[in-house]
CSV table of C-alpha atoms in Angstrom, one decimal:
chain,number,residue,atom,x,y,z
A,1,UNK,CA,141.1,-13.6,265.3
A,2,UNK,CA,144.8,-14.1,263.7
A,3,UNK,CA,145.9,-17.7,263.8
A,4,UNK,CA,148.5,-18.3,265.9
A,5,UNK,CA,151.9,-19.6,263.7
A,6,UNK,CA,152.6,-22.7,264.4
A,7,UNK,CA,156.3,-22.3,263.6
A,8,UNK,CA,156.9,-19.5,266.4
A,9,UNK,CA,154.1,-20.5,269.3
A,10,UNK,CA,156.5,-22.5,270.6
A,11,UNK,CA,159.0,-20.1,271.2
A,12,UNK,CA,156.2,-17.8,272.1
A,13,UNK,CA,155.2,-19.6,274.8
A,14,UNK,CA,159.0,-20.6,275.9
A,15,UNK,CA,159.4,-16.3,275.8
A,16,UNK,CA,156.1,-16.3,277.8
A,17,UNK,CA,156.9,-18.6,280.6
A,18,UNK,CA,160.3,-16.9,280.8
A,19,UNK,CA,158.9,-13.3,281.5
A,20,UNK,CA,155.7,-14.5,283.4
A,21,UNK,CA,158.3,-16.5,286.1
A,22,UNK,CA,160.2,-14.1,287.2
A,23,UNK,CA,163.8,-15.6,286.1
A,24,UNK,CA,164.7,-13.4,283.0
A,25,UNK,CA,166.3,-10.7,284.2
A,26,UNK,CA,167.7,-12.5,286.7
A,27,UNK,CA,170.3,-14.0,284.2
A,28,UNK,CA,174.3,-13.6,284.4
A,29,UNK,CA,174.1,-12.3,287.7
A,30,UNK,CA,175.6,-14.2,289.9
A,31,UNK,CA,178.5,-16.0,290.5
A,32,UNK,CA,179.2,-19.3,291.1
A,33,UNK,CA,179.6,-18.9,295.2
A,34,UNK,CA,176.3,-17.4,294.9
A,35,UNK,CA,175.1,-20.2,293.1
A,36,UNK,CA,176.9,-22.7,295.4
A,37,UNK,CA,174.7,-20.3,298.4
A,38,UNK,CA,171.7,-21.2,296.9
A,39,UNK,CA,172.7,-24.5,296.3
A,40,UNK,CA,173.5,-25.9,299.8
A,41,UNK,CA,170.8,-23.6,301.1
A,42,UNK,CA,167.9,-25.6,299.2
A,43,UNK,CA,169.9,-29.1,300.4
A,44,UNK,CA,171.9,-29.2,303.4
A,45,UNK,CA,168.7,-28.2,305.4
A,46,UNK,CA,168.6,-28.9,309.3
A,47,UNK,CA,165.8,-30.5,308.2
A,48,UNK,CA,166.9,-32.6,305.5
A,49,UNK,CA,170.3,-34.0,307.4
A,50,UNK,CA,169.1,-33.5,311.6
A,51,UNK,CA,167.2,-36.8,311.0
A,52,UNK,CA,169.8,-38.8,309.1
A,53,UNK,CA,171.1,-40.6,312.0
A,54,UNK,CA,167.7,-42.1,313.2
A,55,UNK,CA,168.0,-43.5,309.3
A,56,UNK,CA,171.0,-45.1,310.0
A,57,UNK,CA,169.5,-46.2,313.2
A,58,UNK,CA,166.8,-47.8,310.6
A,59,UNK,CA,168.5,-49.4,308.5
A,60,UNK,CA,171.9,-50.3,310.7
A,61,UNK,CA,175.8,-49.5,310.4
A,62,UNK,CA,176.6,-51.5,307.0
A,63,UNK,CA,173.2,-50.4,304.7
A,64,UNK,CA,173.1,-47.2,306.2
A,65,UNK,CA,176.7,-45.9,305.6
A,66,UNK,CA,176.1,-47.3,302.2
A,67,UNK,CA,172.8,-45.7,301.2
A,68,UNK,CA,174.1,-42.7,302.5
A,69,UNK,CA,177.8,-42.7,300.6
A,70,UNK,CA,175.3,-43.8,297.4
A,71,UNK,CA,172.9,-40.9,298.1
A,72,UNK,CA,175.5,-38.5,298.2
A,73,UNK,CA,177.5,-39.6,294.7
A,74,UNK,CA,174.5,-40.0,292.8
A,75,UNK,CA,172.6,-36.8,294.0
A,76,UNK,CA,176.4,-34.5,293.0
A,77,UNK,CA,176.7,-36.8,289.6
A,78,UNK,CA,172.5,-35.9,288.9
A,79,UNK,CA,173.2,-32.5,290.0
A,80,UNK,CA,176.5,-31.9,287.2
A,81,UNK,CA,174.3,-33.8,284.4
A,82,UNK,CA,171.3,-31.2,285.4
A,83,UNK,CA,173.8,-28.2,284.5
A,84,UNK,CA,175.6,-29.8,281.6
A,85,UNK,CA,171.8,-30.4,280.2
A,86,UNK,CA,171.0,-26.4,280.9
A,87,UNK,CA,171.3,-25.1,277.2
A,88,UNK,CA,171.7,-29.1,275.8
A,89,UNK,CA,170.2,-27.7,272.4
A,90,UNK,CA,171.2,-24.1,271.9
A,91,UNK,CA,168.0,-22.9,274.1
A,92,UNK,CA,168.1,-21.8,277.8
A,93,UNK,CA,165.5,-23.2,279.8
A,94,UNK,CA,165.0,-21.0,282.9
A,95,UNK,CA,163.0,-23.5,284.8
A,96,UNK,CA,162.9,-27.4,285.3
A,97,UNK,CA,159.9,-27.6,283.5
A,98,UNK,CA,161.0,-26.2,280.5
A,99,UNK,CA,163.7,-28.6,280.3
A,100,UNK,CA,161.8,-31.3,280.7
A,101,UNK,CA,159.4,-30.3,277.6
A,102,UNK,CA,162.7,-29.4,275.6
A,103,UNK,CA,163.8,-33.1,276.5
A,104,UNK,CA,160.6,-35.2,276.6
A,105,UNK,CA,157.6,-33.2,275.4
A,106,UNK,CA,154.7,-32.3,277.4
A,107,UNK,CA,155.0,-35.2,279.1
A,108,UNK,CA,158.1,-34.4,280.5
A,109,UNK,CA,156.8,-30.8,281.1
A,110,UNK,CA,153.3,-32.0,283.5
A,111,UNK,CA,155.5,-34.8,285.5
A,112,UNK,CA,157.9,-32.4,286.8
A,113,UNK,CA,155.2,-29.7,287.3
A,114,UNK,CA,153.5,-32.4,289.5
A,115,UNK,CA,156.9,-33.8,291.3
A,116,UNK,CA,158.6,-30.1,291.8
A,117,UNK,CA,155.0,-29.1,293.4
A,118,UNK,CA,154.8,-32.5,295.5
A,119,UNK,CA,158.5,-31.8,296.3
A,120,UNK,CA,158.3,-28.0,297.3
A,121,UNK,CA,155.0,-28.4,299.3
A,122,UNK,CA,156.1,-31.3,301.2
A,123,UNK,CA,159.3,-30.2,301.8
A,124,UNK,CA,157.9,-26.8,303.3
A,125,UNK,CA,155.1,-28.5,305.6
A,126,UNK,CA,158.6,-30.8,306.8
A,127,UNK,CA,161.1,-28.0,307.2
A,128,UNK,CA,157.8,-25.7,308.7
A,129,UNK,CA,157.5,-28.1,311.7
A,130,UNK,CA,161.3,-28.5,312.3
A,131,UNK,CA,161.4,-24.3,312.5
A,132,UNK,CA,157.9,-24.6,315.0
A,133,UNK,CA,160.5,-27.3,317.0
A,134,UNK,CA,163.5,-25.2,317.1
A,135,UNK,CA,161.4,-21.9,318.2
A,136,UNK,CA,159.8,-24.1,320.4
A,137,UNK,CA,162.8,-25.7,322.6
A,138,UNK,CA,164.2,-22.3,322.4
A,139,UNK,CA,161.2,-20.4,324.4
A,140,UNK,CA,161.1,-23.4,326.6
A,141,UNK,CA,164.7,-23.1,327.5
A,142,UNK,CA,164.2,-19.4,328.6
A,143,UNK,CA,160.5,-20.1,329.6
A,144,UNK,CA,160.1,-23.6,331.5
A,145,UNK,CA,156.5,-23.6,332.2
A,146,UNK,CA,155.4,-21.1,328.8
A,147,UNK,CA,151.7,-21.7,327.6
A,148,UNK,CA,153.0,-21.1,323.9
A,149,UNK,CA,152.6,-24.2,322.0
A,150,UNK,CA,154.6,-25.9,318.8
A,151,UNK,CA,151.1,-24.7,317.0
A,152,UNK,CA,152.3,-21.2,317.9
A,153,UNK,CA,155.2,-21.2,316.6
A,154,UNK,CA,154.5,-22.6,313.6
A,155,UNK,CA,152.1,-19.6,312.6
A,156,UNK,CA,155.0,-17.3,313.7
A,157,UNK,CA,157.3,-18.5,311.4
A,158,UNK,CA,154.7,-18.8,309.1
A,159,UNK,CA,154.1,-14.9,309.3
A,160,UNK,CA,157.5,-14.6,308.7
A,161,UNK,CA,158.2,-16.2,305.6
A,162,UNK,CA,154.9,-14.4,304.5
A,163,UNK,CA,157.3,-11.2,305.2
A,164,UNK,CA,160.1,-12.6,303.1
A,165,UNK,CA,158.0,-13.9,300.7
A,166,UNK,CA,157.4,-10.5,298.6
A,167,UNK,CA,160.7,-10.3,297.8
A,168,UNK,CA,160.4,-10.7,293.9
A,169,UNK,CA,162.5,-13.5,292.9
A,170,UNK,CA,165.5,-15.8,293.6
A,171,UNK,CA,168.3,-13.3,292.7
A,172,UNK,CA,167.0,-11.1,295.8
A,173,UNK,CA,167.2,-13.6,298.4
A,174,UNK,CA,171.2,-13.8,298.0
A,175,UNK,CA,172.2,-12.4,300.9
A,176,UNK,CA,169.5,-14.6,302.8
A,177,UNK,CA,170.5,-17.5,301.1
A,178,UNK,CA,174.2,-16.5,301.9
A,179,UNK,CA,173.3,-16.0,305.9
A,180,UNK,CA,171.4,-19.5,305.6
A,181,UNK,CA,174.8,-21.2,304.2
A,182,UNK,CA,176.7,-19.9,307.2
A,183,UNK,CA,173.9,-21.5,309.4
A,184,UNK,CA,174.1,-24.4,308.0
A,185,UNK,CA,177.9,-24.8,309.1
A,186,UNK,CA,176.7,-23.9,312.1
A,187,UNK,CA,173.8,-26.0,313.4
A,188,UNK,CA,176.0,-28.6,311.6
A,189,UNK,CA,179.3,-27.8,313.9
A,190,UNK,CA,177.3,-26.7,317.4
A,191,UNK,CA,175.3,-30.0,317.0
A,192,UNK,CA,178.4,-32.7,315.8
A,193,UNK,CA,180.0,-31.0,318.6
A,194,UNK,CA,177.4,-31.5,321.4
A,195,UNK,CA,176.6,-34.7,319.6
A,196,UNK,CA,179.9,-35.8,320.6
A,197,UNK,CA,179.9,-34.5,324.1
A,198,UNK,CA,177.1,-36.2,325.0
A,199,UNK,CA,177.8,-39.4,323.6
A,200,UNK,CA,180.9,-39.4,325.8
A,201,UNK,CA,179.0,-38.9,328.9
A,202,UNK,CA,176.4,-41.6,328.5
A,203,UNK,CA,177.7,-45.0,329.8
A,204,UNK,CA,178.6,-46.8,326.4
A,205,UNK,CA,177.7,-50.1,327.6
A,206,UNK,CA,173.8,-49.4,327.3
A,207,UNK,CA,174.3,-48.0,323.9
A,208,UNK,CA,172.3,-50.9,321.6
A,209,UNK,CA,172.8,-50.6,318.0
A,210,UNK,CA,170.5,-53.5,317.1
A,211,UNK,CA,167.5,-53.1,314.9
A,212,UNK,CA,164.1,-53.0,317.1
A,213,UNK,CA,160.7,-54.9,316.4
A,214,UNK,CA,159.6,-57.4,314.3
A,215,UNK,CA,160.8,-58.4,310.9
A,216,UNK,CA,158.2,-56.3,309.0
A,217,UNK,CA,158.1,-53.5,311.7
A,218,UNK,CA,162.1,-53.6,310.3
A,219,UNK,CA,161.7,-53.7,307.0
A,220,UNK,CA,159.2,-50.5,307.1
A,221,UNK,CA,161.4,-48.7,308.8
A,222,UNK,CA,164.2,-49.1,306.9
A,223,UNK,CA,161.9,-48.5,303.5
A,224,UNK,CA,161.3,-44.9,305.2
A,225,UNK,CA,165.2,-44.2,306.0
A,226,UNK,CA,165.4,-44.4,302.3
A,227,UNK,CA,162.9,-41.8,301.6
A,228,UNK,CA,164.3,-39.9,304.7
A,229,UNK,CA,167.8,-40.4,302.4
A,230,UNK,CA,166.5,-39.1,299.3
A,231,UNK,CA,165.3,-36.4,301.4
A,232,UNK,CA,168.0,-35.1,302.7
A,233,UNK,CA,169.1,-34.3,298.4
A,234,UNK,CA,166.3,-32.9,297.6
A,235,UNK,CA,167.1,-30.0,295.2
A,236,UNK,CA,164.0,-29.4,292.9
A,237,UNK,CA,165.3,-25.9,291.5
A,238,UNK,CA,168.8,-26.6,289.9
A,239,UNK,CA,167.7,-25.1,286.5
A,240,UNK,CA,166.1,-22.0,288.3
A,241,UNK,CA,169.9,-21.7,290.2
A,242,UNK,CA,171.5,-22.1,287.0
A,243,UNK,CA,169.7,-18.9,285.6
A,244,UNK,CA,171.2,-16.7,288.0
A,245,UNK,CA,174.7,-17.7,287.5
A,246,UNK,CA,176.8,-15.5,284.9
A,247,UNK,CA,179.0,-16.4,282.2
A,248,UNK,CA,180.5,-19.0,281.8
A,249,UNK,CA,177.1,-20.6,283.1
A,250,UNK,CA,178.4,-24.4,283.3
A,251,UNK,CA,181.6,-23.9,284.6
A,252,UNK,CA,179.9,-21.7,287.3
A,253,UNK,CA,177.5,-23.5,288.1
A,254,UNK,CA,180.0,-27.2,288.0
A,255,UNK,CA,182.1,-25.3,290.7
A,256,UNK,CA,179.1,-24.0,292.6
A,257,UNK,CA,177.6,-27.5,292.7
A,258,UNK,CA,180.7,-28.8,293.7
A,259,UNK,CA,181.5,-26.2,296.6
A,260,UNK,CA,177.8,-26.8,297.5
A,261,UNK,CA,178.3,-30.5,297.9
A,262,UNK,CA,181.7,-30.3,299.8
A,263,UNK,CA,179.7,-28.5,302.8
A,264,UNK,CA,177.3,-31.3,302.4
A,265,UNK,CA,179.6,-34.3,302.6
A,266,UNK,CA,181.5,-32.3,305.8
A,267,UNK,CA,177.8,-31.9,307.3
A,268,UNK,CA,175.7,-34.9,306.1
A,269,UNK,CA,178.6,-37.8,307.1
A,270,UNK,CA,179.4,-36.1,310.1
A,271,UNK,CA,176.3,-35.7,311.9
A,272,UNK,CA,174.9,-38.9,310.6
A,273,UNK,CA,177.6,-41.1,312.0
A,274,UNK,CA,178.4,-39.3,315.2
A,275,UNK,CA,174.3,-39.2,315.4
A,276,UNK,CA,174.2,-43.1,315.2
A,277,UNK,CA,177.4,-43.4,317.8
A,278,UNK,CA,176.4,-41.8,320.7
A,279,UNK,CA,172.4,-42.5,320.8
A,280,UNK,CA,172.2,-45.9,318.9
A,281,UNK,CA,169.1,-47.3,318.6
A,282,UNK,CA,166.9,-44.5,320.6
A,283,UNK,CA,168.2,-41.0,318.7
A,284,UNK,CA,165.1,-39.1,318.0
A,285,UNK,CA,164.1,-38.7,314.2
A,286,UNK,CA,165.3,-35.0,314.8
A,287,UNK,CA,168.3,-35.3,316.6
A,288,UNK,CA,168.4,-31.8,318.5
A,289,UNK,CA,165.9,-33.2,320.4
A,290,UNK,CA,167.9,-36.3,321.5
A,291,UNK,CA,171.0,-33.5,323.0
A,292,UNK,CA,170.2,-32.4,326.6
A,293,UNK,CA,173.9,-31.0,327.7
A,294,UNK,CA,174.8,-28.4,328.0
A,295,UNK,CA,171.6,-26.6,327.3
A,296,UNK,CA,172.4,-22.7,325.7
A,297,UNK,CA,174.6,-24.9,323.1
A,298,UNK,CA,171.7,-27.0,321.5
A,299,UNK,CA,169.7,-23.4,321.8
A,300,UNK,CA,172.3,-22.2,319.4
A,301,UNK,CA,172.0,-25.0,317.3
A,302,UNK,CA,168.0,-24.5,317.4
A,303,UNK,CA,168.8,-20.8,316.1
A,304,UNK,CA,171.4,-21.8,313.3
A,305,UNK,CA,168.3,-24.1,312.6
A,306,UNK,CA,165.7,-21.2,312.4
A,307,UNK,CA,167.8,-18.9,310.2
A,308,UNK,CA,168.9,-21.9,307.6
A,309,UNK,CA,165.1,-22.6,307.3
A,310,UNK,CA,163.8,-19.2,306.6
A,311,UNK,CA,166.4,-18.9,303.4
A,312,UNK,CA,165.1,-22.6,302.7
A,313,UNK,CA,162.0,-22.6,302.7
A,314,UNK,CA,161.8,-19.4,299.7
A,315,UNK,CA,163.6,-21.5,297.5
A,316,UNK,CA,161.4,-23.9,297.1
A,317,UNK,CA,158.1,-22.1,297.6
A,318,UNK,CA,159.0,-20.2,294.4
A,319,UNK,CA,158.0,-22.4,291.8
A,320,UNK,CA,154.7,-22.2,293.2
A,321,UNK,CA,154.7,-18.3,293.0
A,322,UNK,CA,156.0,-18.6,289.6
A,323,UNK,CA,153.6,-21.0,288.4
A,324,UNK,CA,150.2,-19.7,289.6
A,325,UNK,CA,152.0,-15.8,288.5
A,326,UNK,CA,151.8,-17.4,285.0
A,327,UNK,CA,148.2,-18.7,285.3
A,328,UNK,CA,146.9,-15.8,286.3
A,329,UNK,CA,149.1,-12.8,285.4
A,330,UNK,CA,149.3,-11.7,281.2
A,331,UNK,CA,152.5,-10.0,279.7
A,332,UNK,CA,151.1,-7.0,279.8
A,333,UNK,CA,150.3,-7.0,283.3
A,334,UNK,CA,153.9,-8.3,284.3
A,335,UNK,CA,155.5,-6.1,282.6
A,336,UNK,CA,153.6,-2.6,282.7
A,337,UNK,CA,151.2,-3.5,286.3
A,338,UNK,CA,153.6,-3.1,289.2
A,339,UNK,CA,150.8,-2.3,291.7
A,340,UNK,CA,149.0,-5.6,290.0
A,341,UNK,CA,151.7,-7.5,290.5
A,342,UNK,CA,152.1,-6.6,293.9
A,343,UNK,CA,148.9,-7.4,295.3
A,344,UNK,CA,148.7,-10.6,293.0
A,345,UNK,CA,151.5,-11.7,294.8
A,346,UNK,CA,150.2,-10.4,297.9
A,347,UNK,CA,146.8,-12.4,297.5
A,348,UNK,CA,148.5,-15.8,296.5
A,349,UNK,CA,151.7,-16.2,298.9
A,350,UNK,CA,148.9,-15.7,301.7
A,351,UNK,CA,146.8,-18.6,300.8
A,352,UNK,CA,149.8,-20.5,300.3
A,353,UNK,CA,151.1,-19.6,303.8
A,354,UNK,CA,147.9,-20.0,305.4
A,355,UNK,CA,147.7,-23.4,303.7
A,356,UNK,CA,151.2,-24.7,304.8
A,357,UNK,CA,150.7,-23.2,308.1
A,358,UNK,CA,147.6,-25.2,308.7
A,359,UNK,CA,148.9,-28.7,307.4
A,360,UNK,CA,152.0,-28.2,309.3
A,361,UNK,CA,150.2,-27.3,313.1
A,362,UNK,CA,147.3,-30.3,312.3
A,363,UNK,CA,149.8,-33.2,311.6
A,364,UNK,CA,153.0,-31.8,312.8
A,365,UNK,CA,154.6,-35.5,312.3
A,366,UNK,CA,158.4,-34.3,311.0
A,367,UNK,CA,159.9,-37.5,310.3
A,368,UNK,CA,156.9,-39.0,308.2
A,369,UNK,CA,156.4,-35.9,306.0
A,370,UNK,CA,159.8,-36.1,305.5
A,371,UNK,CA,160.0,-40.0,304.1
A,372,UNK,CA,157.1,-39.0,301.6
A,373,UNK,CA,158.6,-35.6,300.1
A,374,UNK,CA,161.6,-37.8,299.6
A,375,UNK,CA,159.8,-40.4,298.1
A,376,UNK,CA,157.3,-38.9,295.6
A,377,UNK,CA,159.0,-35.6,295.0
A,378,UNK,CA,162.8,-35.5,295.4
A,379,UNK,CA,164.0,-39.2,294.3
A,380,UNK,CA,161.8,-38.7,290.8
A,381,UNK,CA,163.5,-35.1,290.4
A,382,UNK,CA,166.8,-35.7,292.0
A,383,UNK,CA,167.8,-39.1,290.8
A,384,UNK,CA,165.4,-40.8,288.1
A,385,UNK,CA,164.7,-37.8,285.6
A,386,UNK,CA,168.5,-36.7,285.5
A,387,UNK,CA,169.4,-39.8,284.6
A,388,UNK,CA,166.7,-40.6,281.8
A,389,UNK,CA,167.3,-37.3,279.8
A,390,UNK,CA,171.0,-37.3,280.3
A,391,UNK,CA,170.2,-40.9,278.1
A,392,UNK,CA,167.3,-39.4,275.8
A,393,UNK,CA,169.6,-36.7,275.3
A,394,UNK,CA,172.5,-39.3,274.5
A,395,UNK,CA,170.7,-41.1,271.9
A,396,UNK,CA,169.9,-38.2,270.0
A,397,UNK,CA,173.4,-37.3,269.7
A,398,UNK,CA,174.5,-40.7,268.8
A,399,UNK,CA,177.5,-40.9,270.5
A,400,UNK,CA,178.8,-44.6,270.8
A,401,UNK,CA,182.3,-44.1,272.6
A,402,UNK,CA,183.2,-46.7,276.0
A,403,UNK,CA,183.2,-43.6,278.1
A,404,UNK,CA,179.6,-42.9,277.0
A,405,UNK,CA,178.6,-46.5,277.1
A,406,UNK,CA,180.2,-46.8,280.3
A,407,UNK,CA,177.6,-43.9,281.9
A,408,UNK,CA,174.7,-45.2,280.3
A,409,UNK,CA,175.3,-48.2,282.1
A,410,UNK,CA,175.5,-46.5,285.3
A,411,UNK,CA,172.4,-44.0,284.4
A,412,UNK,CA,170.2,-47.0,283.6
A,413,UNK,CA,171.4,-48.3,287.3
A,414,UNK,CA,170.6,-45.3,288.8
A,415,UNK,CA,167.1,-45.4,287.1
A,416,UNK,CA,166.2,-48.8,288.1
A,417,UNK,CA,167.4,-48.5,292.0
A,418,UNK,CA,165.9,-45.4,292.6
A,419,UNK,CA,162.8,-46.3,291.4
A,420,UNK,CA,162.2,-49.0,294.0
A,421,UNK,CA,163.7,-46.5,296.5
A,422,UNK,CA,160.9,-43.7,295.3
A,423,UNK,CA,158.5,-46.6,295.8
A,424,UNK,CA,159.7,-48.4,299.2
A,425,UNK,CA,160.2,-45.1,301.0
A,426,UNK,CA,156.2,-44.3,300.1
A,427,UNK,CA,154.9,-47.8,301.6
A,428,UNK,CA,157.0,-46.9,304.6
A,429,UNK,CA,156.3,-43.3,304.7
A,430,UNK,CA,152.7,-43.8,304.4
A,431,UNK,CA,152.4,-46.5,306.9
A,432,UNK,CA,154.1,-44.4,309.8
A,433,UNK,CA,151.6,-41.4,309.2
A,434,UNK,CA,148.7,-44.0,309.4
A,435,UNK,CA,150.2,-44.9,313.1
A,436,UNK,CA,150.9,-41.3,314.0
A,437,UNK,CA,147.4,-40.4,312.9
A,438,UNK,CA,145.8,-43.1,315.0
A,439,UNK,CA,148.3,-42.4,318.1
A,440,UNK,CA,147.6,-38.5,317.9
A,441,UNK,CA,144.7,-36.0,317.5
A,442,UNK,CA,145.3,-33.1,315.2
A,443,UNK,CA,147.4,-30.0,316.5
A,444,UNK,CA,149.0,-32.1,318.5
A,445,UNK,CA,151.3,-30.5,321.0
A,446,UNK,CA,154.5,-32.6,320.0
């Protein structure tokens, strides 16, 4: 056996993740309104923002417009350092993980293995239940007194995504991605719009906009409107995005954030505060399901729901493809094995549908699975490790100027806050699935 050079198997294995994921040849290929696409399709989720006005409902007008308006700057600040780091010293790094290593080591490598797995498995059980719900209300619309359960519909979409899950990689889900982006201005409009119309027709005297319960019954709710907040962020694929924009890559991918996060603010802010004004206290943690008039308008917001979803979800089920690809599949058979390949893929996206599928239909509880994803997955991705290598990367480079003292200051802020967030919105998170679980028997009909 030859040694392996310890001067090149780093690069070896950098060249070897590279091939094994999928992502190299997807590189200066798109543009940056693709990239803003795929962007805003892997955030501004029905999922992530339908149940942003029962968090403002949590945690009232004053801390909920302000954890919100926070959320929102420090997710689109984390989100520019992310692409500024992308090449930080002269290597690409195709995936988050590999930017981590380049950053902090192996260390850095395993924690975001273990957050952007957390993330993209919670975050598809979530947004699996909220596609079951929308198919769902849709068939009872048409269908009043239907058999077909929310357990149904979950293993149809489930089938589904199975379908769209063969595609090969990122790159050749743009025009799904693309489709999802226009549903996502359109749940967002049909359902501000209805919002509104029903707000005006209920009698605005019984409206309460109190906080309900007890002081601790308060206090963990409004610890799991912060996870639900840093859900409604979430992006744990930024670096993967990155690699499909072309040249120039930052400046491509800066306006691509940017464009993304302009149909979030229009989306997010809106539905969030109309949310809170017209059902106060009592909107459901998904707020379709708090909209009763009139009827085919909140199935077209169900649909709009559906198709946003179905790009959604295959975002962030890929680095789970990519990873178990490397694990199992060599250079050789990547490159030179289609047929291989194929039924590899074949073989593990099934028992990672059948998986989700099953969590999803046992403990289809949207709002809590929600909180937790945000907690443990995206608010570590999203706000904590942006932060801390934007200032490892700082202090390597020595640079002492006020403007960069001035952001370190505000990095170490963001480090600190969001780290009791991460932790408050798990304790709160956790409590309400304890309460669900005792209320409920598994495969519940919700």
């Amino acid at each position: 056996m030859v040694p392996a050079n310890p001067k090149t198997s780093s690069s070896e294995i950098e060249e070897d993740e590279i091939i094994r994921s999928g992502y190299d040849h997807e590189v200066g290929r798109g543009t940056w309104k693709q990239a803003a696409f795929h962007v805003a399709t892997t955030i501004a989720t029905p999922a992530a923002y339908a149940p942003l006005p029962f968090a403002l409902a949590s945690l009232g007008w004053p801390l909920g417009v302000s954890s919100l308006v926070s959320g929102t700057l420090a997710t689109w600040y984390s989100s520019l350092l992310i692409a500024s780091l992308w090449k930080w010293d002269g290597k690409k790094h195709v995936t988050y993980r590999s930017l981590a290593k380049s950053i902090f080591g192996l260390w850095g490598y395993w924690s975001i293995a273990i957050f952007q797995q957390v993330a993209s498995l919670g975050n598809n059980i979530a947004i699996h239940i909220a596609a079951g719900s929308s198919l769902k209300a849709v068939y009872k619309f048409y269908y009043s007194d239907g058999t077909l359960t929310l357990q149904h519909f979950i293993m149809f979409f489930g089938a589904f995504e199975l379908f769209l899950s063969q595609l090969p990689d990122i790159h050749s889900l743009r025009w799904v991605n693309a489709l999802s982006t226009f549903s996502t201005v359109g749940f967002a409009a049909t359902t501000i719009g209805v919002t509104i119309y029903n707000g005006k027709k209920i009698d605005r005297s019984s409206v309460n906009y109190s906080l309900q319960g007890s002081s601790s019954a308060k206090a963990l709710k409004a610890f799991n409107a912060l996870g639900t907040i840093a859900f409604s962020f979430g992006d744990a694929m930024l670096p993967e995005i990155q690699n499909t924009v072309r040249e120039p890559i930052k400046k491509n991918m800066y306006k691509g954030v940017s464009a993304a996060y302009t149909i979030i603010v229009l989306s997010y802010w809106q539905l969030a505060f109309w949310g809170y004004w017209a059902f106060g206290s009592e909107v459901q943690p998904y707020i379709v399901s708090s909209l009763t008039d009139p009827k085919w308008t909140t199935v077209m917001a169900n649909l709009f729901a559906v198709i946003q979803i179905s790009g959604c979800f295959q975002i962030y089920c890929r680095p789970t493809y990519a990873y178990f690809e490397e694990t199992l599949l060599s250079k050789k058979a990547t490159s030179k094995i289609q047929l291989e390949k194929r039924l590899v893929r074949l073989a593990l996206t099934s028992i990672y549908m059948v998986i989700i599928t099953t969590i999803a239909a046992a403990v289809p509880f949207f709002g809590e699975f929600v909180a937790i994803c945000g907690a443990i997955g995206f608010t570590p991705l999203d706000f904590v490790f942006p932060a801390l290598a934007y200032l490892k990367v700082r202090r390597v480079s020595q640079n002492t100027s006020r403007f960069q003292l001035c952001l370190q200051l505000i990095n170490f802020a963001i480090v600190g806050w969001f780290s009791v967030v991460a932790v408050l919105g798990c304790i709160g998170a956790i409590r309400f699935i304890v309460l669900d679980i005792r209320t409920y028997q598994f495969f519940h009909d919700m």
